[in-house]
PDB file of C-alpha atoms in Angstrom:
ATOM      1  CA  UNK A   1      -0.086  12.018  -5.823  1.00 90.00           C
ATOM      2  CA  UNK A   2       1.390  12.847  -9.232  1.00 90.00           C
ATOM      3  CA  UNK A   3      -0.347   9.872 -10.849  1.00 89.00           C
ATOM      4  CA  UNK A   4      -3.838   8.452 -10.527  1.00 88.00           C
ATOM      5  CA  UNK A   5      -2.512   4.893 -10.432  1.00 88.00           C
ATOM      6  CA  UNK A   6      -0.451   5.652  -7.306  1.00 87.00           C
ATOM      7  CA  UNK A   7      -3.474   7.120  -5.550  1.00 86.00           C
ATOM      8  CA  UNK A   8      -5.624   4.179  -6.620  1.00 85.00           C
ATOM      9  CA  UNK A   9      -3.091   1.723  -5.214  1.00 83.00           C
ATOM     10  CA  UNK A  10      -3.119   3.429  -1.807  1.00 79.00           C
ATOM     11  CA  UNK A  11      -6.913   3.681  -1.784  1.00 80.00           C
ATOM     12  CA  UNK A  12      -7.273  -0.008  -2.634  1.00 83.00           C
ATOM     13  CA  UNK A  13      -4.879  -0.888   0.176  1.00 78.00           C
ATOM     14  CA  UNK A  14      -6.859   1.296   2.588  1.00 74.00           C
ATOM     15  CA  UNK A  15     -10.156  -0.342   1.660  1.00 77.00           C
ATOM     16  CA  UNK A  16      -8.674  -3.809   2.183  1.00 80.00           C
ATOM     17  CA  UNK A  17      -7.450  -2.722   5.607  1.00 74.00           C
ATOM     18  CA  UNK A  18     -10.921  -1.338   6.364  1.00 75.00           C
ATOM     19  CA  UNK A  19     -12.602  -4.634   5.497  1.00 78.00           C
ATOM     20  CA  UNK A  20     -10.089  -6.496   7.636  1.00 80.00           C
ATOM     21  CA  UNK A  21     -10.709  -4.133  10.548  1.00 74.00           C
ATOM     22  CA  UNK A  22     -14.484  -4.605  10.247  1.00 75.00           C
ATOM     23  CA  UNK A  23     -14.047  -8.385  10.388  1.00 81.00           C
ATOM     24  CA  UNK A  24     -11.790  -8.150  13.432  1.00 78.00           C
ATOM     25  CA  UNK A  25     -14.219  -5.785  15.162  1.00 73.00           C
ATOM     26  CA  UNK A  26     -17.140  -8.151  14.488  1.00 77.00           C
ATOM     27  CA  UNK A  27     -15.182 -11.082  15.880  1.00 80.00           C
ATOM     28  CA  UNK A  28     -14.310  -9.110  19.022  1.00 76.00           C
ATOM     29  CA  UNK A  29     -17.925  -8.098  19.504  1.00 75.00           C
ATOM     30  CA  UNK A  30     -19.108 -11.670  19.118  1.00 79.00           C
ATOM     31  CA  UNK A  31     -16.531 -12.787  21.683  1.00 78.00           C
ATOM     32  CA  UNK A  32     -17.678 -10.109  24.124  1.00 72.00           C
ATOM     33  CA  UNK A  33     -14.507  -8.050  23.809  1.00 65.00           C
ATOM     34  CA  UNK A  34     -15.396  -4.427  24.668  1.00 58.00           C
ATOM     35  CA  UNK A  35     -11.958  -2.952  24.033  1.00 58.00           C
ATOM     36  CA  UNK A  36     -11.433  -0.083  21.599  1.00 53.00           C
ATOM     37  CA  UNK A  37     -12.123  -0.515  17.899  1.00 48.00           C
ATOM     38  CA  UNK A  38      -9.589  -1.810  15.451  1.00 45.00           C
ATOM     39  CA  UNK A  39      -9.373   1.692  13.991  1.00 50.00           C
ATOM     40  CA  UNK A  40      -9.809   4.957  15.802  1.00 48.00           C
ATOM     41  CA  UNK A  41     -10.228   5.745  19.458  1.00 48.00           C
ATOM     42  CA  UNK A  42     -13.970   5.952  19.899  1.00 48.00           C
ATOM     43  CA  UNK A  43     -13.953   3.636  22.887  1.00 44.00           C
ATOM     44  CA  UNK A  44     -16.123   0.981  21.249  1.00 50.00           C
ATOM     45  CA  UNK A  45     -15.613  -2.119  19.195  1.00 49.00           C
ATOM     46  CA  UNK A  46     -17.197  -0.500  16.160  1.00 55.00           C
ATOM     47  CA  UNK A  47     -15.177   0.463  13.109  1.00 56.00           C
ATOM     48  CA  UNK A  48     -16.349   3.878  11.841  1.00 60.00           C
ATOM     49  CA  UNK A  49     -17.890   3.790   8.375  1.00 64.00           C
ATOM     50  CA  UNK A  50     -16.112   7.013   7.403  1.00 63.00           C
ATOM     51  CA  UNK A  51     -12.841   5.130   7.040  1.00 61.00           C
ATOM     52  CA  UNK A  52     -14.348   2.905   4.372  1.00 65.00           C
ATOM     53  CA  UNK A  53     -15.706   5.878   2.453  1.00 72.00           C
ATOM     54  CA  UNK A  54     -12.291   7.174   1.407  1.00 74.00           C
ATOM     55  CA  UNK A  55     -12.175   8.241  -2.230  1.00 79.00           C
ATOM     56  CA  UNK A  56      -9.847   9.899  -4.688  1.00 83.00           C
ATOM     57  CA  UNK A  57     -10.362  13.625  -5.208  1.00 84.00           C
ATOM     58  CA  UNK A  58      -8.369  16.190  -7.159  1.00 85.00           C
ATOM     59  CA  UNK A  59      -6.868  19.522  -6.148  1.00 84.00           C
ATOM     60  CA  UNK A  60      -5.082  22.063  -8.355  1.00 84.00           C
ATOM     61  CA  UNK A  61      -1.288  21.917  -8.145  1.00 85.00           C
ATOM     62  CA  UNK A  62      -1.030  25.453  -6.792  1.00 84.00           C
ATOM     63  CA  UNK A  63      -3.327  24.511  -3.898  1.00 83.00           C
ATOM     64  CA  UNK A  64      -1.314  21.353  -3.213  1.00 85.00           C
ATOM     65  CA  UNK A  65       1.914  23.358  -3.161  1.00 84.00           C
ATOM     66  CA  UNK A  66       0.469  25.928  -0.766  1.00 82.00           C
ATOM     67  CA  UNK A  67      -0.655  23.169   1.575  1.00 80.00           C
ATOM     68  CA  UNK A  68       2.758  21.513   1.446  1.00 80.00           C
ATOM     69  CA  UNK A  69       4.598  24.537   2.819  1.00 75.00           C
ATOM     70  CA  UNK A  70       2.535  25.120   5.932  1.00 76.00           C
ATOM     71  CA  UNK A  71       1.368  23.220   8.979  1.00 75.00           C
ATOM     72  CA  UNK A  72      -2.373  22.900   9.449  1.00 81.00           C
ATOM     73  CA  UNK A  73      -4.637  21.209  11.970  1.00 81.00           C
ATOM     74  CA  UNK A  74      -7.175  18.539  11.098  1.00 82.00           C
ATOM     75  CA  UNK A  75      -9.990  16.986  13.109  1.00 79.00           C
ATOM     76  CA  UNK A  76      -9.940  13.186  13.278  1.00 75.00           C
ATOM     77  CA  UNK A  77     -13.523  12.238  12.476  1.00 70.00           C
ATOM     78  CA  UNK A  78     -13.104   8.803  14.073  1.00 64.00           C
ATOM     79  CA  UNK A  79     -11.250   9.861  17.225  1.00 66.00           C
ATOM     80  CA  UNK A  80     -13.680  11.948  19.243  1.00 71.00           C
ATOM     81  CA  UNK A  81     -12.910  14.992  17.067  1.00 73.00           C
ATOM     82  CA  UNK A  82      -9.349  15.244  18.381  1.00 80.00           C
ATOM     83  CA  UNK A  83      -7.124  17.679  16.495  1.00 85.00           C
ATOM     84  CA  UNK A  84      -3.778  16.748  15.003  1.00 82.00           C
ATOM     85  CA  UNK A  85      -1.070  18.729  13.270  1.00 83.00           C
ATOM     86  CA  UNK A  86      -1.249  17.883   9.579  1.00 82.00           C
ATOM     87  CA  UNK A  87       1.475  18.063   6.970  1.00 80.00           C
ATOM     88  CA  UNK A  88       0.655  17.683   3.279  1.00 83.00           C
ATOM     89  CA  UNK A  89       3.058  16.281   0.695  1.00 86.00           C
ATOM     90  CA  UNK A  90       2.997  15.785  -3.045  1.00 89.00           C
ATOM     91  CA  UNK A  91       3.884  12.124  -3.577  1.00 91.00           C
ATOM     92  CA  UNK A  92       5.607  11.041  -6.811  1.00 93.00           C
ATOM     93  CA  UNK A  93       5.251   7.597  -8.345  1.00 93.00           C
ATOM     94  CA  UNK A  94       7.854   5.221  -6.904  1.00 92.00           C
ATOM     95  CA  UNK A  95       9.322   4.344 -10.295  1.00 94.00           C
ATOM     96  CA  UNK A  96       9.829   8.032 -11.123  1.00 96.00           C
ATOM     97  CA  UNK A  97      11.451   8.753  -7.778  1.00 95.00           C
ATOM     98  CA  UNK A  98      13.819   5.827  -8.352  1.00 95.00           C
ATOM     99  CA  UNK A  99      14.589   7.124 -11.851  1.00 96.00           C
ATOM    100  CA  UNK A 100      15.384  10.553 -10.411  1.00 96.00           C
ATOM    101  CA  UNK A 101      17.836   9.021  -7.948  1.00 96.00           C
ATOM    102  CA  UNK A 102      19.571   7.239 -10.807  1.00 95.00           C
ATOM    103  CA  UNK A 103      19.886  10.491 -12.755  1.00 96.00           C
ATOM    104  CA  UNK A 104      20.866  12.612  -9.760  1.00 93.00           C
ATOM    105  CA  UNK A 105      23.144  10.555  -7.549  1.00 87.00           C
ATOM    106  CA  UNK A 106      23.215  13.160  -4.775  1.00 86.00           C
ATOM    107  CA  UNK A 107      21.088  13.267  -1.628  1.00 89.00           C
ATOM    108  CA  UNK A 108      18.335  15.529  -2.933  1.00 90.00           C
ATOM    109  CA  UNK A 109      15.830  12.885  -3.981  1.00 93.00           C
ATOM    110  CA  UNK A 110      16.575  10.701  -0.991  1.00 90.00           C
ATOM    111  CA  UNK A 111      15.019  13.355   1.232  1.00 89.00           C
ATOM    112  CA  UNK A 112      11.386  13.018   2.176  1.00 86.00           C
ATOM    113  CA  UNK A 113       8.970  15.201   0.243  1.00 87.00           C
ATOM    114  CA  UNK A 114      11.081  15.579  -2.897  1.00 93.00           C
ATOM    115  CA  UNK A 115       9.263  15.403  -6.243  1.00 95.00           C
ATOM    116  CA  UNK A 116      11.167  14.980  -9.541  1.00 96.00           C
ATOM    117  CA  UNK A 117      10.429  16.818 -12.773  1.00 97.00           C
ATOM    118  CA  UNK A 118      12.008  15.410 -15.930  1.00 98.00           C
ATOM    119  CA  UNK A 119      13.115  17.409 -18.955  1.00 97.00           C
ATOM    120  CA  UNK A 120      15.529  17.372 -21.895  1.00 97.00           C
ATOM    121  CA  UNK A 121      17.183  20.173 -23.824  1.00 94.00           C
ATOM    122  CA  UNK A 122      15.511  21.006 -27.121  1.00 93.00           C
ATOM    123  CA  UNK A 123      12.031  19.700 -26.307  1.00 96.00           C
ATOM    124  CA  UNK A 124       9.283  22.325 -26.412  1.00 95.00           C
ATOM    125  CA  UNK A 125       5.497  22.446 -26.656  1.00 95.00           C
ATOM    126  CA  UNK A 126       3.112  24.976 -28.218  1.00 92.00           C
ATOM    127  CA  UNK A 127       2.088  27.658 -25.762  1.00 90.00           C
ATOM    128  CA  UNK A 128      -1.477  28.555 -24.833  1.00 84.00           C
ATOM    129  CA  UNK A 129      -0.298  31.896 -23.501  1.00 80.00           C
ATOM    130  CA  UNK A 130      -0.648  34.975 -25.675  1.00 79.00           C
ATOM    131  CA  UNK A 131       2.670  36.374 -26.816  1.00 77.00           C
ATOM    132  CA  UNK A 132       4.559  33.148 -26.154  1.00 82.00           C
ATOM    133  CA  UNK A 133       5.039  30.687 -29.004  1.00 88.00           C
ATOM    134  CA  UNK A 134       6.717  27.737 -27.267  1.00 91.00           C
ATOM    135  CA  UNK A 135       7.214  26.551 -23.691  1.00 94.00           C
ATOM    136  CA  UNK A 136       9.635  24.143 -22.048  1.00 95.00           C
ATOM    137  CA  UNK A 137       7.868  21.113 -20.552  1.00 96.00           C
ATOM    138  CA  UNK A 138       8.831  19.435 -17.281  1.00 97.00           C
ATOM    139  CA  UNK A 139       7.164  16.052 -16.838  1.00 97.00           C
ATOM    140  CA  UNK A 140       6.038  14.395 -13.603  1.00 96.00           C
ATOM    141  CA  UNK A 141       6.189  11.000 -15.317  1.00 96.00           C
ATOM    142  CA  UNK A 142       9.412   9.992 -17.064  1.00 97.00           C
ATOM    143  CA  UNK A 143       7.619   7.784 -19.599  1.00 96.00           C
ATOM    144  CA  UNK A 144       5.582  10.789 -20.734  1.00 96.00           C
ATOM    145  CA  UNK A 145       8.754  12.689 -21.572  1.00 97.00           C
ATOM    146  CA  UNK A 146      10.071   9.783 -23.643  1.00 97.00           C
ATOM    147  CA  UNK A 147       6.732   9.454 -25.451  1.00 96.00           C
ATOM    148  CA  UNK A 148       6.629  13.161 -26.310  1.00 97.00           C
ATOM    149  CA  UNK A 149      10.197  13.133 -27.621  1.00 97.00           C
ATOM    150  CA  UNK A 150       9.513  10.141 -29.873  1.00 97.00           C
ATOM    151  CA  UNK A 151       6.355  11.842 -31.093  1.00 96.00           C
ATOM    152  CA  UNK A 152       8.215  14.993 -32.113  1.00 96.00           C
ATOM    153  CA  UNK A 153      11.537  13.459 -33.132  1.00 96.00           C
ATOM    154  CA  UNK A 154      10.916   9.825 -34.139  1.00 96.00           C
ATOM    155  CA  UNK A 155      14.243   9.513 -35.942  1.00 96.00           C
ATOM    156  CA  UNK A 156      16.415  11.168 -33.289  1.00 95.00           C
ATOM    157  CA  UNK A 157      18.013   9.720 -30.191  1.00 96.00           C
ATOM    158  CA  UNK A 158      16.695  10.937 -26.882  1.00 96.00           C
ATOM    159  CA  UNK A 159      19.066  13.532 -25.362  1.00 95.00           C
ATOM    160  CA  UNK A 160      20.368  13.211 -21.835  1.00 96.00           C
ATOM    161  CA  UNK A 161      17.439  13.251 -19.433  1.00 97.00           C
ATOM    162  CA  UNK A 162      17.724  15.852 -16.706  1.00 97.00           C
ATOM    163  CA  UNK A 163      15.776  16.263 -13.494  1.00 97.00           C
ATOM    164  CA  UNK A 164      14.819  19.163 -11.304  1.00 96.00           C
ATOM    165  CA  UNK A 165      12.852  19.260  -8.074  1.00 96.00           C
ATOM    166  CA  UNK A 166       9.234  20.463  -7.846  1.00 94.00           C
ATOM    167  CA  UNK A 167       9.397  22.395  -4.575  1.00 92.00           C
ATOM    168  CA  UNK A 168      12.584  24.219  -5.545  1.00 92.00           C
ATOM    169  CA  UNK A 169      11.179  24.991  -8.987  1.00 93.00           C
ATOM    170  CA  UNK A 170       7.900  26.260  -7.553  1.00 90.00           C
ATOM    171  CA  UNK A 171       9.726  28.625  -5.194  1.00 88.00           C
ATOM    172  CA  UNK A 172      11.812  29.948  -8.089  1.00 89.00           C
ATOM    173  CA  UNK A 173       8.659  30.566 -10.125  1.00 87.00           C
ATOM    174  CA  UNK A 174       6.911  32.602  -7.443  1.00 85.00           C
ATOM    175  CA  UNK A 175       9.964  34.579  -6.362  1.00 84.00           C
ATOM    176  CA  UNK A 176       9.672  38.155  -7.687  1.00 77.00           C
ATOM    177  CA  UNK A 177      12.587  39.008  -9.987  1.00 75.00           C
ATOM    178  CA  UNK A 178      14.061  35.567  -9.329  1.00 71.00           C
ATOM    179  CA  UNK A 179      17.531  34.695 -10.571  1.00 81.00           C
ATOM    180  CA  UNK A 180      16.560  31.328 -12.044  1.00 84.00           C
ATOM    181  CA  UNK A 181      15.780  32.257 -15.648  1.00 84.00           C
ATOM    182  CA  UNK A 182      15.226  28.606 -16.595  1.00 86.00           C
ATOM    183  CA  UNK A 183      11.726  28.695 -15.106  1.00 89.00           C
ATOM    184  CA  UNK A 184      10.567  31.631 -17.230  1.00 86.00           C
ATOM    185  CA  UNK A 185       8.975  29.508 -19.966  1.00 90.00           C
ATOM    186  CA  UNK A 186       8.647  26.306 -17.940  1.00 93.00           C
ATOM    187  CA  UNK A 187       5.345  24.425 -17.691  1.00 93.00           C
ATOM    188  CA  UNK A 188       4.458  21.330 -15.668  1.00 95.00           C
ATOM    189  CA  UNK A 189       3.026  18.459 -17.697  1.00 94.00           C
ATOM    190  CA  UNK A 190       0.681  16.091 -15.899  1.00 91.00           C
ATOM    191  CA  UNK A 191       0.228  12.482 -16.922  1.00 90.00           C
ATOM    192  CA  UNK A 192      -2.457  12.363 -19.629  1.00 88.00           C
ATOM    193  CA  UNK A 193      -4.072   9.222 -18.216  1.00 88.00           C
ATOM    194  CA  UNK A 194      -4.297  10.790 -14.779  1.00 88.00           C
ATOM    195  CA  UNK A 195      -5.824  13.948 -16.268  1.00 86.00           C
ATOM    196  CA  UNK A 196      -8.462  11.844 -18.013  1.00 86.00           C
ATOM    197  CA  UNK A 197      -9.249   9.909 -14.835  1.00 83.00           C
ATOM    198  CA  UNK A 198      -9.373  13.133 -12.834  1.00 82.00           C
ATOM    199  CA  UNK A 199     -12.433  14.221 -14.804  1.00 80.00           C
ATOM    200  CA  UNK A 200     -14.385  11.453 -13.081  1.00 81.00           C
ATOM    201  CA  UNK A 201     -13.091  12.323  -9.616  1.00 79.00           C
ATOM    202  CA  UNK A 202     -14.687  14.604  -7.069  1.00 69.00           C
ATOM    203  CA  UNK A 203     -13.224  18.095  -6.793  1.00 65.00           C
ATOM    204  CA  UNK A 204     -14.615  18.989  -3.389  1.00 65.00           C
ATOM    205  CA  UNK A 205     -11.635  18.135  -1.217  1.00 68.00           C
ATOM    206  CA  UNK A 206     -12.512  18.814   2.401  1.00 69.00           C
ATOM    207  CA  UNK A 207      -9.704  20.466   4.325  1.00 72.00           C
ATOM    208  CA  UNK A 208      -9.451  20.203   8.075  1.00 72.00           C
ATOM    209  CA  UNK A 209     -10.633  16.603   8.442  1.00 72.00           C
ATOM    210  CA  UNK A 210      -8.731  13.343   8.609  1.00 72.00           C
ATOM    211  CA  UNK A 211      -9.252   9.668   9.394  1.00 68.00           C
ATOM    212  CA  UNK A 212      -6.994   8.263  12.080  1.00 65.00           C
ATOM    213  CA  UNK A 213      -5.530   4.822  11.438  1.00 61.00           C
ATOM    214  CA  UNK A 214      -3.455   2.504  13.594  1.00 56.00           C
TER     215      UNK A 214
END
């Protein structure tokens, strides 16, 4: 997820579903129903605790991008260790995806897996890289772009907001001697609130495992 709030929303929804599944499993057990659990395929009426232990963790963007371009296999910890093909995606906030579709009326951001990056001409940030004074920021969150513009140019109107796509931009950045010169001084800007919340999150993401849900 490109924002902590989006991840938190999904996690909260998952935990509610877990509690509901536990209640249903308990009711089935009390009624003598020995069919499979409400979640998973363990052959019992028990709901595995692992599903209720889901938590938000962080991974570096470069790792996320590498995972998104290849198929992996994961073991379902609540389905007799069955293996499933796994596809990773970077998920943008819904409001930012909708904003991207308003800016770019084509089909690009209607395709699954597309992630918008917002930018405007003339907006730069100080560089932390030696030999480079300024960089061009591309924001995951549209509101962050607007905030930064108002911070730097409080008396100027916001220029036309433009949008580019994360996966395409990433490929251009890693292509040796690439033709897209616009990515030379480009930097991705994460949401400041999400960065702050990420400091409290675990960083030990465990690859190769998943929790199967119905």
